[in-house]
Amino acid sequence: MSKDEIIMTREGLDKIVEELEDLKTVKRKELAARIKLAISYGDLKENSEYHSAKNDQSFMETRILTLQNMIKRARVVEAESLDRSTVNVGSIVILNDIEFDEKLEYKIVGPAEADVSDNKISYESPLGNSLMGQKVGSIVTVSAPVGLIKYELLEIRTI
């Protein structure tokens, strides 16, 4: 794995490609219309609508370049090629929090697609890193701000 590669799942790449297409087609047109309307108000020097739209345009164009770069550097981990007996990028893991006897489910993904609110954690996160290469039945210990947390790996599936 090279440092230039961005590891992600097929789902993550598809989501980025979809966002890029939306920005390039729909959002650019909407922003162009906003800028055109703001210009019609005249006196661009003190036109807050114009400056706001131009600022948004700058952020959007930066996001477009970022997404294009991510797509160019992406290395997709295909579910079919995964070793299903160990945790990899693309694995869904079921864990048991040993202290609280609570079951948790996470998808192990690349850093670019991590979203804790959707239970997607990066393989670079403390928990994701501790899980990589582990087998069902393993006990992993993760250092967290509240102290050490122990999990038992109950199940491994693929995305």
Tab-separated table of C-alpha atoms in Angstrom:
chain	number	residue	atom	x	y	z
A	1	MET	CA	0.000	0.000	0.000
A	2	SER	CA	1.505	3.325	-1.059
A	3	LYS	CA	1.126	6.526	0.933
A	4	ASP	CA	-0.585	8.109	-2.063
A	5	GLU	CA	-3.355	5.496	-2.108
A	6	ILE	CA	-6.682	6.132	-0.462
A	7	ILE	CA	-8.184	2.827	0.588
A	8	MET	CA	-11.952	2.625	0.446
A	9	THR	CA	-14.853	0.329	-0.146
A	10	ARG	CA	-16.793	0.201	-3.422
A	11	GLU	CA	-19.719	1.847	-1.592
A	12	GLY	CA	-17.460	4.692	-0.434
A	13	LEU	CA	-16.067	5.299	-3.926
A	14	ASP	CA	-19.554	5.256	-5.439
A	15	LYS	CA	-20.705	7.836	-2.891
A	16	ILE	CA	-17.768	10.135	-3.706
A	17	VAL	CA	-18.365	9.802	-7.460
A	18	GLU	CA	-22.051	10.635	-6.913
A	19	GLU	CA	-21.197	13.715	-4.824
A	20	LEU	CA	-18.712	14.878	-7.478
A	21	GLU	CA	-21.271	14.545	-10.272
A	22	ASP	CA	-23.864	16.451	-8.214
A	23	LEU	CA	-21.402	19.270	-7.531
A	24	LYS	CA	-20.286	19.504	-11.167
A	25	THR	CA	-23.757	19.422	-12.678
A	26	VAL	CA	-26.497	20.555	-10.291
A	27	LYS	CA	-24.659	22.639	-7.682
A	28	ARG	CA	-22.501	24.550	-10.179
A	29	LYS	CA	-25.612	25.616	-12.107
A	30	GLU	CA	-27.397	26.650	-8.909
A	31	LEU	CA	-24.388	28.671	-7.801
A	32	ALA	CA	-24.039	30.312	-11.218
A	33	ALA	CA	-27.681	31.395	-10.990
A	34	ARG	CA	-27.070	32.816	-7.485
A	35	ILE	CA	-24.053	34.768	-8.707
A	36	LYS	CA	-25.975	36.080	-11.723
A	37	LEU	CA	-28.836	37.232	-9.499
A	38	ALA	CA	-26.436	38.863	-7.039
A	39	ILE	CA	-24.699	40.712	-9.891
A	40	SER	CA	-28.064	42.091	-10.978
A	41	TYR	CA	-28.309	43.901	-7.623
A	42	GLY	CA	-25.405	46.100	-8.778
A	43	ASP	CA	-22.456	47.603	-6.866
A	44	LEU	CA	-20.428	44.441	-6.341
A	45	LYS	CA	-18.126	46.181	-3.870
A	46	GLU	CA	-20.737	46.136	-1.091
A	47	ASN	CA	-22.961	43.327	-2.371
A	48	SER	CA	-23.052	40.709	0.417
A	49	GLU	CA	-25.078	38.234	-1.681
A	50	TYR	CA	-22.421	38.339	-4.387
A	51	HIS	CA	-19.534	37.888	-1.946
A	52	SER	CA	-21.356	35.038	-0.181
A	53	ALA	CA	-22.013	33.259	-3.484
A	54	LYS	CA	-18.388	33.711	-4.624
A	55	ASN	CA	-17.191	32.356	-1.263
A	56	ASP	CA	-19.486	29.331	-1.659
A	57	GLN	CA	-18.173	28.877	-5.195
A	58	SER	CA	-14.603	28.810	-3.902
A	59	PHE	CA	-15.457	26.146	-1.306
A	60	MET	CA	-17.340	24.081	-3.879
A	61	GLU	CA	-14.500	24.184	-6.426
A	62	THR	CA	-12.045	23.153	-3.696
A	63	ARG	CA	-14.333	20.236	-2.786
A	64	ILE	CA	-14.526	19.217	-6.459
A	65	LEU	CA	-10.731	19.163	-6.725
A	66	THR	CA	-10.482	17.193	-3.474
A	67	LEU	CA	-12.988	14.583	-4.672
A	68	GLN	CA	-11.281	14.264	-8.069
A	69	ASN	CA	-7.957	13.706	-6.301
A	70	MET	CA	-9.509	11.089	-4.004
A	71	ILE	CA	-11.003	9.223	-6.959
A	72	LYS	CA	-7.688	9.292	-8.809
A	73	ARG	CA	-5.841	7.890	-5.760
A	74	ALA	CA	-8.547	5.424	-4.665
A	75	ARG	CA	-7.762	1.772	-4.177
A	76	VAL	CA	-11.014	-0.108	-3.812
A	77	VAL	CA	-11.127	-3.108	-1.533
A	78	GLU	CA	-13.520	-5.572	-3.139
A	79	ALA	CA	-15.600	-7.725	-0.787
A	80	GLU	CA	-14.984	-10.869	-2.870
A	81	SER	CA	-11.232	-10.636	-2.367
A	82	LEU	CA	-11.353	-10.323	1.431
A	83	ASP	CA	-10.220	-12.999	3.837
A	84	ARG	CA	-13.481	-13.446	5.700
A	85	SER	CA	-11.796	-15.049	8.707
A	86	THR	CA	-10.026	-11.831	9.741
A	87	VAL	CA	-11.021	-8.182	10.021
A	88	ASN	CA	-10.118	-6.063	6.974
A	89	VAL	CA	-11.255	-2.857	5.334
A	90	GLY	CA	-14.700	-3.803	4.096
A	91	SER	CA	-15.553	-5.988	7.094
A	92	ILE	CA	-18.617	-5.587	9.256
A	93	VAL	CA	-17.801	-6.537	12.827
A	94	ILE	CA	-20.055	-7.394	15.740
A	95	LEU	CA	-18.380	-6.636	19.052
A	96	ASN	CA	-19.308	-7.160	22.653
A	97	ASP	CA	-18.275	-4.379	25.037
A	98	ILE	CA	-17.077	-6.623	27.869
A	99	GLU	CA	-17.609	-4.104	30.682
A	100	PHE	CA	-21.195	-3.213	29.751
A	101	ASP	CA	-22.146	-6.469	27.966
A	102	GLU	CA	-23.365	-4.403	25.025
A	103	LYS	CA	-23.292	-5.545	21.388
A	104	LEU	CA	-21.971	-3.068	18.816
A	105	GLU	CA	-21.761	-3.256	15.028
A	106	TYR	CA	-19.251	-1.327	12.934
A	107	LYS	CA	-18.186	-1.242	9.310
A	108	ILE	CA	-14.418	-0.953	8.839
A	109	VAL	CA	-13.768	1.571	6.067
A	110	GLY	CA	-11.052	3.872	4.769
A	111	PRO	CA	-10.505	7.242	6.461
A	112	ALA	CA	-12.213	9.149	3.634
A	113	GLU	CA	-15.542	7.410	4.239
A	114	ALA	CA	-15.553	7.106	8.045
A	115	ASP	CA	-18.806	8.296	9.634
A	116	VAL	CA	-19.338	7.354	13.273
A	117	SER	CA	-23.021	8.371	13.100
A	118	ASP	CA	-23.446	5.635	10.463
A	119	ASN	CA	-21.269	3.132	12.423
A	120	LYS	CA	-18.466	3.378	9.836
A	121	ILE	CA	-15.058	3.568	11.482
A	122	SER	CA	-11.701	4.040	9.838
A	123	TYR	CA	-9.126	1.293	9.935
A	124	GLU	CA	-6.792	4.064	11.160
A	125	SER	CA	-8.949	4.858	14.227
A	126	PRO	CA	-7.839	3.346	17.552
A	127	LEU	CA	-10.637	0.747	17.489
A	128	GLY	CA	-10.334	0.053	13.759
A	129	ASN	CA	-6.560	-0.348	14.015
A	130	SER	CA	-6.920	-2.728	16.979
A	131	LEU	CA	-9.413	-4.857	15.046
A	132	MET	CA	-7.431	-5.197	11.802
A	133	GLY	CA	-6.331	-8.795	11.265
A	134	GLN	CA	-8.212	-10.117	14.309
A	135	LYS	CA	-10.301	-13.306	14.237
A	136	VAL	CA	-13.653	-14.151	15.831
A	137	GLY	CA	-13.177	-14.746	19.557
A	138	SER	CA	-10.306	-12.257	19.874
A	139	ILE	CA	-10.296	-9.780	22.732
A	140	VAL	CA	-9.095	-6.312	21.735
A	141	THR	CA	-8.199	-3.531	24.133
A	142	VAL	CA	-8.543	0.059	23.006
A	143	SER	CA	-7.207	3.114	24.790
A	144	ALA	CA	-9.888	5.802	25.059
A	145	PRO	CA	-10.192	9.055	27.025
A	146	VAL	CA	-12.225	7.168	29.665
A	147	GLY	CA	-9.543	4.487	29.975
A	148	LEU	CA	-9.033	1.055	28.462
A	149	ILE	CA	-12.046	-0.542	26.792
A	150	LYS	CA	-12.146	-4.276	26.050
A	151	TYR	CA	-14.180	-5.784	23.239
A	152	GLU	CA	-14.747	-9.366	22.205
A	153	LEU	CA	-15.010	-9.919	18.460
A	154	LEU	CA	-18.175	-11.973	17.970
A	155	GLU	CA	-18.692	-11.974	14.215
A	156	ILE	CA	-17.098	-10.838	10.937
A	157	ARG	CA	-19.098	-10.236	7.736
A	158	THR	CA	-18.335	-8.316	4.565
A	159	ILE	CA	-19.991	-5.138	3.353
